[in-house]
JSON list of C-alpha atoms in Angstrom, two decimals:
[
{"chain": "A", "resi": 20, "resn": "UNK", "atom": "CA", "xyz": [-0.08, 0.07, -0.01]},
{"chain": "A", "resi": 21, "resn": "UNK", "atom": "CA", "xyz": [1.25, 3.44, -0.90]},
{"chain": "A", "resi": 22, "resn": "UNK", "atom": "CA", "xyz": [2.20, 6.14, 1.70]},
{"chain": "A", "resi": 23, "resn": "UNK", "atom": "CA", "xyz": [-0.65, 8.21, 0.50]},
{"chain": "A", "resi": 24, "resn": "UNK", "atom": "CA", "xyz": [-3.16, 5.36, 0.92]},
{"chain": "A", "resi": 25, "resn": "UNK", "atom": "CA", "xyz": [-1.93, 4.66, 4.41]},
{"chain": "A", "resi": 26, "resn": "UNK", "atom": "CA", "xyz": [-2.20, 8.38, 5.36]},
{"chain": "A", "resi": 27, "resn": "UNK", "atom": "CA", "xyz": [-5.63, 8.53, 3.99]},
{"chain": "A", "resi": 28, "resn": "UNK", "atom": "CA", "xyz": [-6.57, 5.48, 6.03]},
{"chain": "A", "resi": 29, "resn": "UNK", "atom": "CA", "xyz": [-4.98, 6.99, 9.22]},
{"chain": "A", "resi": 30, "resn": "UNK", "atom": "CA", "xyz": [-6.90, 10.28, 8.59]},
{"chain": "A", "resi": 31, "resn": "UNK", "atom": "CA", "xyz": [-10.10, 8.34, 8.00]},
{"chain": "A", "resi": 32, "resn": "UNK", "atom": "CA", "xyz": [-9.78, 6.44, 11.23]},
{"chain": "A", "resi": 33, "resn": "UNK", "atom": "CA", "xyz": [-9.43, 9.73, 13.24]},
{"chain": "A", "resi": 34, "resn": "UNK", "atom": "CA", "xyz": [-12.71, 11.08, 11.72]},
{"chain": "A", "resi": 35, "resn": "UNK", "atom": "CA", "xyz": [-15.44, 10.81, 14.31]},
{"chain": "A", "resi": 36, "resn": "UNK", "atom": "CA", "xyz": [-17.85, 13.56, 13.22]},
{"chain": "A", "resi": 37, "resn": "UNK", "atom": "CA", "xyz": [-15.95, 15.97, 15.57]},
{"chain": "A", "resi": 38, "resn": "UNK", "atom": "CA", "xyz": [-12.13, 15.65, 15.08]},
{"chain": "A", "resi": 39, "resn": "UNK", "atom": "CA", "xyz": [-12.17, 16.46, 11.47]},
{"chain": "A", "resi": 40, "resn": "UNK", "atom": "CA", "xyz": [-13.95, 19.78, 12.04]},
{"chain": "A", "resi": 41, "resn": "UNK", "atom": "CA", "xyz": [-11.08, 21.18, 14.22]},
{"chain": "A", "resi": 42, "resn": "UNK", "atom": "CA", "xyz": [-7.99, 19.17, 13.15]},
{"chain": "A", "resi": 43, "resn": "UNK", "atom": "CA", "xyz": [-6.39, 17.55, 10.14]},
{"chain": "A", "resi": 44, "resn": "UNK", "atom": "CA", "xyz": [-3.50, 17.08, 7.71]},
{"chain": "A", "resi": 45, "resn": "UNK", "atom": "CA", "xyz": [-1.71, 19.80, 5.78]},
{"chain": "A", "resi": 46, "resn": "UNK", "atom": "CA", "xyz": [0.76, 19.34, 3.02]},
{"chain": "A", "resi": 47, "resn": "UNK", "atom": "CA", "xyz": [2.26, 22.39, 1.49]},
{"chain": "A", "resi": 48, "resn": "UNK", "atom": "CA", "xyz": [5.31, 23.46, -0.46]},
{"chain": "A", "resi": 49, "resn": "UNK", "atom": "CA", "xyz": [8.30, 25.42, 0.67]},
{"chain": "A", "resi": 50, "resn": "UNK", "atom": "CA", "xyz": [10.28, 27.86, -1.32]},
{"chain": "A", "resi": 51, "resn": "UNK", "atom": "CA", "xyz": [13.80, 26.48, -0.90]},
{"chain": "A", "resi": 52, "resn": "UNK", "atom": "CA", "xyz": [12.32, 24.12, -2.67]},
{"chain": "A", "resi": 53, "resn": "UNK", "atom": "CA", "xyz": [10.70, 21.46, -0.56]},
{"chain": "A", "resi": 54, "resn": "UNK", "atom": "CA", "xyz": [7.58, 20.12, 1.26]},
{"chain": "A", "resi": 55, "resn": "UNK", "atom": "CA", "xyz": [5.96, 20.73, 4.72]},
{"chain": "A", "resi": 56, "resn": "UNK", "atom": "CA", "xyz": [3.76, 18.28, 6.41]},
{"chain": "A", "resi": 57, "resn": "UNK", "atom": "CA", "xyz": [1.70, 19.02, 9.52]},
{"chain": "A", "resi": 58, "resn": "UNK", "atom": "CA", "xyz": [-0.55, 16.54, 11.16]},
{"chain": "A", "resi": 59, "resn": "UNK", "atom": "CA", "xyz": [-2.70, 17.39, 14.18]},
{"chain": "A", "resi": 60, "resn": "UNK", "atom": "CA", "xyz": [-2.28, 14.86, 16.92]},
{"chain": "A", "resi": 61, "resn": "UNK", "atom": "CA", "xyz": [-4.63, 16.27, 19.47]},
{"chain": "A", "resi": 62, "resn": "UNK", "atom": "CA", "xyz": [-7.46, 13.85, 20.42]},
{"chain": "A", "resi": 63, "resn": "UNK", "atom": "CA", "xyz": [-5.60, 10.92, 18.78]},
{"chain": "A", "resi": 64, "resn": "UNK", "atom": "CA", "xyz": [-3.84, 7.98, 20.23]},
{"chain": "A", "resi": 65, "resn": "UNK", "atom": "CA", "xyz": [-0.48, 9.59, 19.10]},
{"chain": "A", "resi": 66, "resn": "UNK", "atom": "CA", "xyz": [-0.86, 12.85, 21.20]},
{"chain": "A", "resi": 67, "resn": "UNK", "atom": "CA", "xyz": [1.12, 11.48, 24.13]},
{"chain": "A", "resi": 68, "resn": "UNK", "atom": "CA", "xyz": [3.41, 9.12, 22.18]},
{"chain": "A", "resi": 69, "resn": "UNK", "atom": "CA", "xyz": [7.18, 9.90, 22.32]},
{"chain": "A", "resi": 70, "resn": "UNK", "atom": "CA", "xyz": [8.89, 10.93, 19.07]},
{"chain": "A", "resi": 71, "resn": "UNK", "atom": "CA", "xyz": [12.63, 11.38, 18.52]},
{"chain": "A", "resi": 72, "resn": "UNK", "atom": "CA", "xyz": [13.39, 14.38, 16.45]},
{"chain": "A", "resi": 73, "resn": "UNK", "atom": "CA", "xyz": [14.91, 13.47, 13.04]},
{"chain": "A", "resi": 74, "resn": "UNK", "atom": "CA", "xyz": [17.19, 15.76, 11.20]},
{"chain": "A", "resi": 75, "resn": "UNK", "atom": "CA", "xyz": [19.25, 14.93, 8.14]},
{"chain": "A", "resi": 76, "resn": "UNK", "atom": "CA", "xyz": [20.92, 17.20, 5.69]},
{"chain": "A", "resi": 77, "resn": "UNK", "atom": "CA", "xyz": [20.63, 20.99, 5.42]},
{"chain": "A", "resi": 78, "resn": "UNK", "atom": "CA", "xyz": [17.84, 22.72, 3.60]},
{"chain": "A", "resi": 79, "resn": "UNK", "atom": "CA", "xyz": [20.36, 25.43, 2.64]},
{"chain": "A", "resi": 80, "resn": "UNK", "atom": "CA", "xyz": [22.88, 23.25, 0.98]},
{"chain": "A", "resi": 81, "resn": "UNK", "atom": "CA", "xyz": [21.30, 19.85, 0.17]},
{"chain": "A", "resi": 82, "resn": "UNK", "atom": "CA", "xyz": [18.52, 18.67, -2.07]},
{"chain": "A", "resi": 83, "resn": "UNK", "atom": "CA", "xyz": [18.02, 15.61, 0.06]},
{"chain": "A", "resi": 84, "resn": "UNK", "atom": "CA", "xyz": [17.02, 16.54, 3.59]},
{"chain": "A", "resi": 85, "resn": "UNK", "atom": "CA", "xyz": [14.34, 15.98, 6.13]},
{"chain": "A", "resi": 86, "resn": "UNK", "atom": "CA", "xyz": [13.51, 17.48, 9.59]},
{"chain": "A", "resi": 87, "resn": "UNK", "atom": "CA", "xyz": [10.70, 15.95, 11.67]},
{"chain": "A", "resi": 88, "resn": "UNK", "atom": "CA", "xyz": [9.57, 16.72, 15.16]},
{"chain": "A", "resi": 89, "resn": "UNK", "atom": "CA", "xyz": [6.46, 16.59, 17.40]},
{"chain": "A", "resi": 90, "resn": "UNK", "atom": "CA", "xyz": [5.58, 19.99, 18.89]},
{"chain": "A", "resi": 91, "resn": "UNK", "atom": "CA", "xyz": [2.47, 21.52, 20.26]},
{"chain": "A", "resi": 92, "resn": "UNK", "atom": "CA", "xyz": [0.40, 18.35, 19.68]},
{"chain": "A", "resi": 93, "resn": "UNK", "atom": "CA", "xyz": [1.39, 18.28, 15.93]},
{"chain": "A", "resi": 94, "resn": "UNK", "atom": "CA", "xyz": [3.74, 16.11, 13.90]},
{"chain": "A", "resi": 95, "resn": "UNK", "atom": "CA", "xyz": [5.81, 18.69, 11.82]},
{"chain": "A", "resi": 96, "resn": "UNK", "atom": "CA", "xyz": [7.99, 17.63, 9.00]},
{"chain": "A", "resi": 97, "resn": "UNK", "atom": "CA", "xyz": [9.81, 19.38, 6.15]},
{"chain": "A", "resi": 98, "resn": "UNK", "atom": "CA", "xyz": [12.04, 18.07, 3.46]},
{"chain": "A", "resi": 99, "resn": "UNK", "atom": "CA", "xyz": [13.54, 18.55, 0.01]},
{"chain": "A", "resi": 100, "resn": "UNK", "atom": "CA", "xyz": [11.60, 18.67, -3.19]},
{"chain": "A", "resi": 101, "resn": "UNK", "atom": "CA", "xyz": [11.91, 14.78, -3.62]},
{"chain": "A", "resi": 102, "resn": "UNK", "atom": "CA", "xyz": [11.35, 13.92, 0.10]},
{"chain": "A", "resi": 103, "resn": "UNK", "atom": "CA", "xyz": [7.52, 14.12, 0.51]},
{"chain": "A", "resi": 104, "resn": "UNK", "atom": "CA", "xyz": [7.23, 10.21, 0.49]},
{"chain": "A", "resi": 105, "resn": "UNK", "atom": "CA", "xyz": [9.97, 10.00, 3.04]},
{"chain": "A", "resi": 106, "resn": "UNK", "atom": "CA", "xyz": [8.21, 12.47, 5.41]},
{"chain": "A", "resi": 107, "resn": "UNK", "atom": "CA", "xyz": [5.07, 10.30, 5.11]},
{"chain": "A", "resi": 108, "resn": "UNK", "atom": "CA", "xyz": [7.09, 7.21, 5.75]},
{"chain": "A", "resi": 109, "resn": "UNK", "atom": "CA", "xyz": [8.45, 8.68, 8.88]},
{"chain": "A", "resi": 110, "resn": "UNK", "atom": "CA", "xyz": [5.15, 9.65, 10.24]},
{"chain": "A", "resi": 111, "resn": "UNK", "atom": "CA", "xyz": [3.44, 6.33, 9.23]},
{"chain": "A", "resi": 112, "resn": "UNK", "atom": "CA", "xyz": [6.19, 4.22, 10.75]},
{"chain": "A", "resi": 113, "resn": "UNK", "atom": "CA", "xyz": [5.97, 6.19, 14.09]},
{"chain": "A", "resi": 114, "resn": "UNK", "atom": "CA", "xyz": [2.10, 6.07, 14.00]},
{"chain": "A", "resi": 115, "resn": "UNK", "atom": "CA", "xyz": [2.26, 2.37, 13.43]},
{"chain": "A", "resi": 116, "resn": "UNK", "atom": "CA", "xyz": [4.61, 1.40, 16.32]}
]
């Protein structure tokens, strides 16, 4: 199953006629170039789950880079123009543990 399908499945499993009205998933582009991924964790089973920050590469100098953290009850990831799939994989691997 693709990362996109797995993310859709995770999102659908959070929808309870309440959560989706206040929270969700945001995928956007960055101007360096790259991707940003923000996933609300509030009111999910992941909200209190430990996450070790991941940082590889440098957005200033590298095309292949990612930075992922959990902050303010959100999974926040950013990465290079070809790293969106990897950002999704990091979130899904952590969510699936």
